[in-house]
Amino acid sequence: MAVARVVATADRTLTGRQLASLLTPPPEGRFGYRELARAVREALLDGRVALRLRLPAERELATVLAVSRTTVTGAYDLLRESGYAHSRRGAGTWTALPENQAPTALGAFHGDAGAAVDLALAAPEAPADELAAALTSAAAELPRYAGSQGYHPYGLPVLRAAVAARYTARGLPTLPEQILVTTGAQQALSLVLTLLGRPGDRVLAENPSYPNALDAMRGRMLRVTPVPVTEAGWDTGLVDAALRQTAPRMAYLIPDFHNPTGRLMPQEQRRELARAARATGTWLIVDETLTDIALDVPAPLPFAATAAGGDGEQIVSVGSLSKSCWGGLRVGWVRAASPVVTELARVRITADLAGSVLDQLVAVALMDRLDVILPRRIAQLRRRRDALATSLARHLPQWRWETPPGGLCLWIDLGRPAASVLAARGTRHGVRVEGGARFGVDPGTHEHRLRIPYTLPEDAYETAAERLAAALDGAPGRFTDPALPDWVA
């Protein structure tokens, strides 16, 4: 990475106190220059500190850490020598990554996984009995719609009403006119980004985050400003500072069982972030696709329900039935002010005119059965989460994670930056797993992390853990062509 590019793109500065709060202190409690360089490097690779971020002045950081300025100077020198920082005289020091750390790319789709275990897709199978009943119900309703042209750009009125009623029942009064039905949550997000953003606009995103959302932002040439989600959750002070310093056009959040960390944002933090976004004129795009997957806590209120007064006017919520029912249905939605929904429908028409009437009728029938579907799904996912944790603890006892209160994944700490190597070896051992770098805003970060979903049948995890352990040990793999799809959900 050229120094000129770093200087041109860095417009955020960490204060000494902010950086100090993100660093893991050494066991002896006081930083030497090598320990300080290590701590900054680990925070960078873990996504707590973003790339192309101006580090605090040496004197300021020395004061905050109660060390000599020589210690900070030595640490910055080590960071520059190892490629984790760049400097220009009189202009400061910026975070960077060594040039050989390349981004994770999206490869071609190769077909069925066959005998391999696919741990990259965080999506459960359909509830068979309820889906069959929903199909029967939809077939009975379809003749009522067959006499029309079949195009409903806003979505079927009956489905818009059902989604609105569910928001209202969950504590956020909503009219059908505030709902746009889409072909899944990914299309919903893409439409919102297209409507609200222009190439070069800034969008704030959590780090790590959902990779398909990050790809959608990059594909629209939006400039992504990362804010960390760590084991402690969200730091509203850092988010507020990022909003004030960069004034992004949009901010994309996954507050409900965050993908991939599984964190649940407290209600007070939601109010604070809504208030801060309102003050900077930032649209909040809230991804609520995992809201229903509340395994150990009550399902959270909709994010917009926690915003005070006018703070909710610039909140756009995105949801779907993919996680609570089935991804194969491809039914999602946007909840927003009705004028925004109208504009989104105009954008949507340029892409696919309207969604499938049959799929939407199936979705209506499934929503009528959610009170039956969700308790069964939650009980099933608890069992699968336990099975995954038990198998990992047996075969890979050195790995660490925190059990999430909901969602679909464990965010594994490997203890060392081995995720990409392990993922590559894993395919030769018949298991596909996604390294943490795929979820990072910046390439090369989160190399000590894996995201492993618990959406497969329980008996799959013993096999998966055995194969991962063999791959980690470097044993020869016997799967020469696992034929796994190189994408993530």
PDB file of N, CA and C in Angstrom, residues 381-431:
ATOM      1  N   LEU A 381     -32.382 -25.332  17.725  1.00  0.00           N
ATOM      2  CA  LEU A 381     -31.102 -24.625  17.644  1.00  0.00           C
ATOM      3  C   LEU A 381     -30.336 -24.686  18.963  1.00  0.00           C
ATOM      4  N   ARG A 382     -31.032 -24.696  20.084  1.00  0.00           N
ATOM      5  CA  ARG A 382     -30.338 -24.871  21.365  1.00  0.00           C
ATOM      6  C   ARG A 382     -29.625 -26.223  21.400  1.00  0.00           C
ATOM      7  N   ARG A 383     -30.317 -27.268  20.949  1.00  0.00           N
ATOM      8  CA  ARG A 383     -29.698 -28.606  20.935  1.00  0.00           C
ATOM      9  C   ARG A 383     -28.487 -28.617  20.007  1.00  0.00           C
ATOM     10  N   ARG A 384     -28.609 -27.997  18.863  1.00  0.00           N
ATOM     11  CA  ARG A 384     -27.501 -27.983  17.909  1.00  0.00           C
ATOM     12  C   ARG A 384     -26.330 -27.148  18.420  1.00  0.00           C
ATOM     13  N   ARG A 385     -26.650 -26.052  19.074  1.00  0.00           N
ATOM     14  CA  ARG A 385     -25.579 -25.239  19.674  1.00  0.00           C
ATOM     15  C   ARG A 385     -24.824 -26.048  20.716  1.00  0.00           C
ATOM     16  N   ASP A 386     -25.544 -26.784  21.552  1.00  0.00           N
ATOM     17  CA  ASP A 386     -24.899 -27.617  22.572  1.00  0.00           C
ATOM     18  C   ASP A 386     -24.053 -28.713  21.933  1.00  0.00           C
ATOM     19  N   ALA A 387     -24.571 -29.316  20.859  1.00  0.00           N
ATOM     20  CA  ALA A 387     -23.828 -30.386  20.189  1.00  0.00           C
ATOM     21  C   ALA A 387     -22.537 -29.853  19.579  1.00  0.00           C
ATOM     22  N   LEU A 388     -22.608 -28.683  18.961  1.00  0.00           N
ATOM     23  CA  LEU A 388     -21.403 -28.072  18.387  1.00  0.00           C
ATOM     24  C   LEU A 388     -20.398 -27.766  19.485  1.00  0.00           C
ATOM     25  N   ALA A 389     -20.844 -27.135  20.558  1.00  0.00           N
ATOM     26  CA  ALA A 389     -19.929 -26.773  21.644  1.00  0.00           C
ATOM     27  C   ALA A 389     -19.288 -28.020  22.266  1.00  0.00           C
ATOM     28  N   THR A 390     -20.058 -29.061  22.448  1.00  0.00           N
ATOM     29  CA  THR A 390     -19.522 -30.296  23.039  1.00  0.00           C
ATOM     30  C   THR A 390     -18.465 -30.922  22.137  1.00  0.00           C
ATOM     31  N   SER A 391     -18.725 -30.964  20.844  1.00  0.00           N
ATOM     32  CA  SER A 391     -17.777 -31.565  19.913  1.00  0.00           C
ATOM     33  C   SER A 391     -16.497 -30.738  19.807  1.00  0.00           C
ATOM     34  N   LEU A 392     -16.631 -29.424  19.770  1.00  0.00           N
ATOM     35  CA  LEU A 392     -15.438 -28.578  19.704  1.00  0.00           C
ATOM     36  C   LEU A 392     -14.613 -28.707  20.978  1.00  0.00           C
ATOM     37  N   ALA A 393     -15.283 -28.735  22.133  1.00  0.00           N
ATOM     38  CA  ALA A 393     -14.548 -28.859  23.395  1.00  0.00           C
ATOM     39  C   ALA A 393     -13.809 -30.192  23.479  1.00  0.00           C
ATOM     40  N   ARG A 394     -14.359 -31.226  22.884  1.00  0.00           N
ATOM     41  CA  ARG A 394     -13.721 -32.542  22.930  1.00  0.00           C
ATOM     42  C   ARG A 394     -12.499 -32.606  22.010  1.00  0.00           C
ATOM     43  N   HIS A 395     -12.622 -32.098  20.815  1.00  0.00           N
ATOM     44  CA  HIS A 395     -11.565 -32.265  19.822  1.00  0.00           C
ATOM     45  C   HIS A 395     -10.631 -31.063  19.709  1.00  0.00           C
ATOM     46  N   LEU A 396     -11.097 -29.884  20.115  1.00  0.00           N
ATOM     47  CA  LEU A 396     -10.298 -28.668  19.978  1.00  0.00           C
ATOM     48  C   LEU A 396     -10.377 -27.863  21.274  1.00  0.00           C
ATOM     49  N   PRO A 397      -9.880 -28.423  22.372  1.00  0.00           N
ATOM     50  CA  PRO A 397     -10.070 -27.792  23.688  1.00  0.00           C
ATOM     51  C   PRO A 397      -9.351 -26.454  23.835  1.00  0.00           C
ATOM     52  N   GLN A 398      -8.416 -26.157  22.937  1.00  0.00           N
ATOM     53  CA  GLN A 398      -7.692 -24.893  23.034  1.00  0.00           C
ATOM     54  C   GLN A 398      -8.492 -23.724  22.463  1.00  0.00           C
ATOM     55  N   TRP A 399      -9.548 -23.985  21.743  1.00  0.00           N
ATOM     56  CA  TRP A 399     -10.364 -22.917  21.173  1.00  0.00           C
ATOM     57  C   TRP A 399     -11.279 -22.331  22.251  1.00  0.00           C
ATOM     58  N   ARG A 400     -11.611 -21.050  22.091  1.00  0.00           N
ATOM     59  CA  ARG A 400     -12.438 -20.354  23.078  1.00  0.00           C
ATOM     60  C   ARG A 400     -13.586 -19.615  22.372  1.00  0.00           C
ATOM     61  N   TRP A 401     -14.703 -19.486  23.068  1.00  0.00           N
ATOM     62  CA  TRP A 401     -15.833 -18.731  22.558  1.00  0.00           C
ATOM     63  C   TRP A 401     -16.741 -18.399  23.722  1.00  0.00           C
ATOM     64  N   GLU A 402     -17.619 -17.438  23.499  1.00  0.00           N
ATOM     65  CA  GLU A 402     -18.679 -17.127  24.455  1.00  0.00           C
ATOM     66  C   GLU A 402     -20.004 -17.568  23.864  1.00  0.00           C
ATOM     67  N   THR A 403     -20.793 -18.263  24.644  1.00  0.00           N
ATOM     68  CA  THR A 403     -22.072 -18.749  24.149  1.00  0.00           C
ATOM     69  C   THR A 403     -23.006 -17.571  23.914  1.00  0.00           C
ATOM     70  N   PRO A 404     -23.470 -17.366  22.682  1.00  0.00           N
ATOM     71  CA  PRO A 404     -24.329 -16.214  22.400  1.00  0.00           C
ATOM     72  C   PRO A 404     -25.746 -16.445  22.907  1.00  0.00           C
ATOM     73  N   PRO A 405     -26.464 -15.376  23.266  1.00  0.00           N
ATOM     74  CA  PRO A 405     -27.839 -15.544  23.748  1.00  0.00           C
ATOM     75  C   PRO A 405     -28.839 -15.802  22.637  1.00  0.00           C
ATOM     76  N   GLY A 406     -28.389 -15.729  21.393  1.00  0.00           N
ATOM     77  CA  GLY A 406     -29.269 -15.955  20.257  1.00  0.00           C
ATOM     78  C   GLY A 406     -28.465 -15.966  18.976  1.00  0.00           C
ATOM     79  N   GLY A 407     -29.162 -16.009  17.854  1.00  0.00           N
ATOM     80  CA  GLY A 407     -28.469 -16.066  16.577  1.00  0.00           C
ATOM     81  C   GLY A 407     -28.145 -17.496  16.185  1.00  0.00           C
ATOM     82  N   LEU A 408     -27.227 -17.625  15.224  1.00  0.00           N
ATOM     83  CA  LEU A 408     -27.005 -18.921  14.602  1.00  0.00           C
ATOM     84  C   LEU A 408     -25.560 -19.390  14.615  1.00  0.00           C
ATOM     85  N   CYS A 409     -24.646 -18.650  15.274  1.00  0.00           N
ATOM     86  CA  CYS A 409     -23.227 -18.963  15.117  1.00  0.00           C
ATOM     87  C   CYS A 409     -22.455 -18.831  16.425  1.00  0.00           C
ATOM     88  N   LEU A 410     -21.342 -19.577  16.493  1.00  0.00           N
ATOM     89  CA  LEU A 410     -20.291 -19.332  17.475  1.00  0.00           C
ATOM     90  C   LEU A 410     -19.171 -18.554  16.788  1.00  0.00           C
ATOM     91  N   TRP A 411     -18.623 -17.566  17.487  1.00  0.00           N
ATOM     92  CA  TRP A 411     -17.502 -16.760  16.987  1.00  0.00           C
ATOM     93  C   TRP A 411     -16.271 -17.242  17.748  1.00  0.00           C
ATOM     94  N   ILE A 412     -15.516 -18.110  17.099  1.00  0.00           N
ATOM     95  CA  ILE A 412     -14.450 -18.868  17.749  1.00  0.00           C
ATOM     96  C   ILE A 412     -13.151 -18.079  17.763  1.00  0.00           C
ATOM     97  N   ASP A 413     -12.494 -18.069  18.919  1.00  0.00           N
ATOM     98  CA  ASP A 413     -11.149 -17.499  19.042  1.00  0.00           C
ATOM     99  C   ASP A 413     -10.156 -18.661  18.997  1.00  0.00           C
ATOM    100  N   LEU A 414      -9.347 -18.714  17.922  1.00  0.00           N
ATOM    101  CA  LEU A 414      -8.382 -19.801  17.757  1.00  0.00           C
ATOM    102  C   LEU A 414      -7.159 -19.641  18.644  1.00  0.00           C
ATOM    103  N   GLY A 415      -6.940 -18.432  19.150  1.00  0.00           N
ATOM    104  CA  GLY A 415      -5.760 -18.179  19.959  1.00  0.00           C
ATOM    105  C   GLY A 415      -4.533 -17.793  19.162  1.00  0.00           C
ATOM    106  N   ARG A 416      -4.599 -17.892  17.854  1.00  0.00           N
ATOM    107  CA  ARG A 416      -3.494 -17.489  16.983  1.00  0.00           C
ATOM    108  C   ARG A 416      -4.051 -17.220  15.585  1.00  0.00           C
ATOM    109  N   PRO A 417      -3.362 -16.429  14.787  1.00  0.00           N
ATOM    110  CA  PRO A 417      -3.881 -16.059  13.455  1.00  0.00           C
ATOM    111  C   PRO A 417      -3.712 -17.179  12.436  1.00  0.00           C
ATOM    112  N   ALA A 418      -4.581 -18.177  12.528  1.00  0.00           N
ATOM    113  CA  ALA A 418      -4.451 -19.371  11.680  1.00  0.00           C
ATOM    114  C   ALA A 418      -5.705 -19.647  10.867  1.00  0.00           C
ATOM    115  N   ALA A 419      -6.659 -18.721  10.828  1.00  0.00           N
ATOM    116  CA  ALA A 419      -7.962 -19.021  10.237  1.00  0.00           C
ATOM    117  C   ALA A 419      -7.884 -19.319   8.743  1.00  0.00           C
ATOM    118  N   SER A 420      -7.145 -18.517   7.990  1.00  0.00           N
ATOM    119  CA  SER A 420      -7.083 -18.731   6.538  1.00  0.00           C
ATOM    120  C   SER A 420      -6.410 -20.051   6.204  1.00  0.00           C
ATOM    121  N   VAL A 421      -5.332 -20.359   6.926  1.00  0.00           N
ATOM    122  CA  VAL A 421      -4.645 -21.632   6.703  1.00  0.00           C
ATOM    123  C   VAL A 421      -5.572 -22.797   7.042  1.00  0.00           C
ATOM    124  N   LEU A 422      -6.276 -22.677   8.151  1.00  0.00           N
ATOM    125  CA  LEU A 422      -7.177 -23.749   8.564  1.00  0.00           C
ATOM    126  C   LEU A 422      -8.311 -23.922   7.562  1.00  0.00           C
ATOM    127  N   ALA A 423      -8.863 -22.818   7.058  1.00  0.00           N
ATOM    128  CA  ALA A 423      -9.949 -22.910   6.077  1.00  0.00           C
ATOM    129  C   ALA A 423      -9.476 -23.614   4.808  1.00  0.00           C
ATOM    130  N   ALA A 424      -8.254 -23.301   4.374  1.00  0.00           N
ATOM    131  CA  ALA A 424      -7.715 -23.946   3.173  1.00  0.00           C
ATOM    132  C   ALA A 424      -7.482 -25.433   3.405  1.00  0.00           C
ATOM    133  N   ARG A 425      -6.928 -25.769   4.556  1.00  0.00           N
ATOM    134  CA  ARG A 425      -6.717 -27.185   4.873  1.00  0.00           C
ATOM    135  C   ARG A 425      -8.047 -27.917   5.055  1.00  0.00           C
ATOM    136  N   GLY A 426      -9.016 -27.203   5.620  1.00  0.00           N
ATOM    137  CA  GLY A 426     -10.292 -27.841   5.902  1.00  0.00           C
ATOM    138  C   GLY A 426     -10.963 -28.404   4.662  1.00  0.00           C
ATOM    139  N   THR A 427     -10.868 -27.711   3.533  1.00  0.00           N
ATOM    140  CA  THR A 427     -11.498 -28.224   2.319  1.00  0.00           C
ATOM    141  C   THR A 427     -10.904 -29.566   1.910  1.00  0.00           C
ATOM    142  N   ARG A 428      -9.618 -29.764   2.195  1.00  0.00           N
ATOM    143  CA  ARG A 428      -8.981 -31.046   1.861  1.00  0.00           C
ATOM    144  C   ARG A 428      -9.351 -32.139   2.862  1.00  0.00           C
ATOM    145  N   HIS A 429      -9.926 -31.734   3.982  1.00  0.00           N
ATOM    146  CA  HIS A 429     -10.375 -32.714   4.987  1.00  0.00           C
ATOM    147  C   HIS A 429     -11.892 -32.878   4.980  1.00  0.00           C
ATOM    148  N   GLY A 430     -12.547 -32.286   3.987  1.00  0.00           N
ATOM    149  CA  GLY A 430     -13.982 -32.491   3.859  1.00  0.00           C
ATOM    150  C   GLY A 430     -14.824 -31.648   4.777  1.00  0.00           C
ATOM    151  N   VAL A 431     -14.342 -30.452   5.119  1.00  0.00           N
ATOM    152  CA  VAL A 431     -15.143 -29.526   5.921  1.00  0.00           C
ATOM    153  C   VAL A 431     -14.864 -28.117   5.423  1.00  0.00           C
TER     154      VAL A 431
END
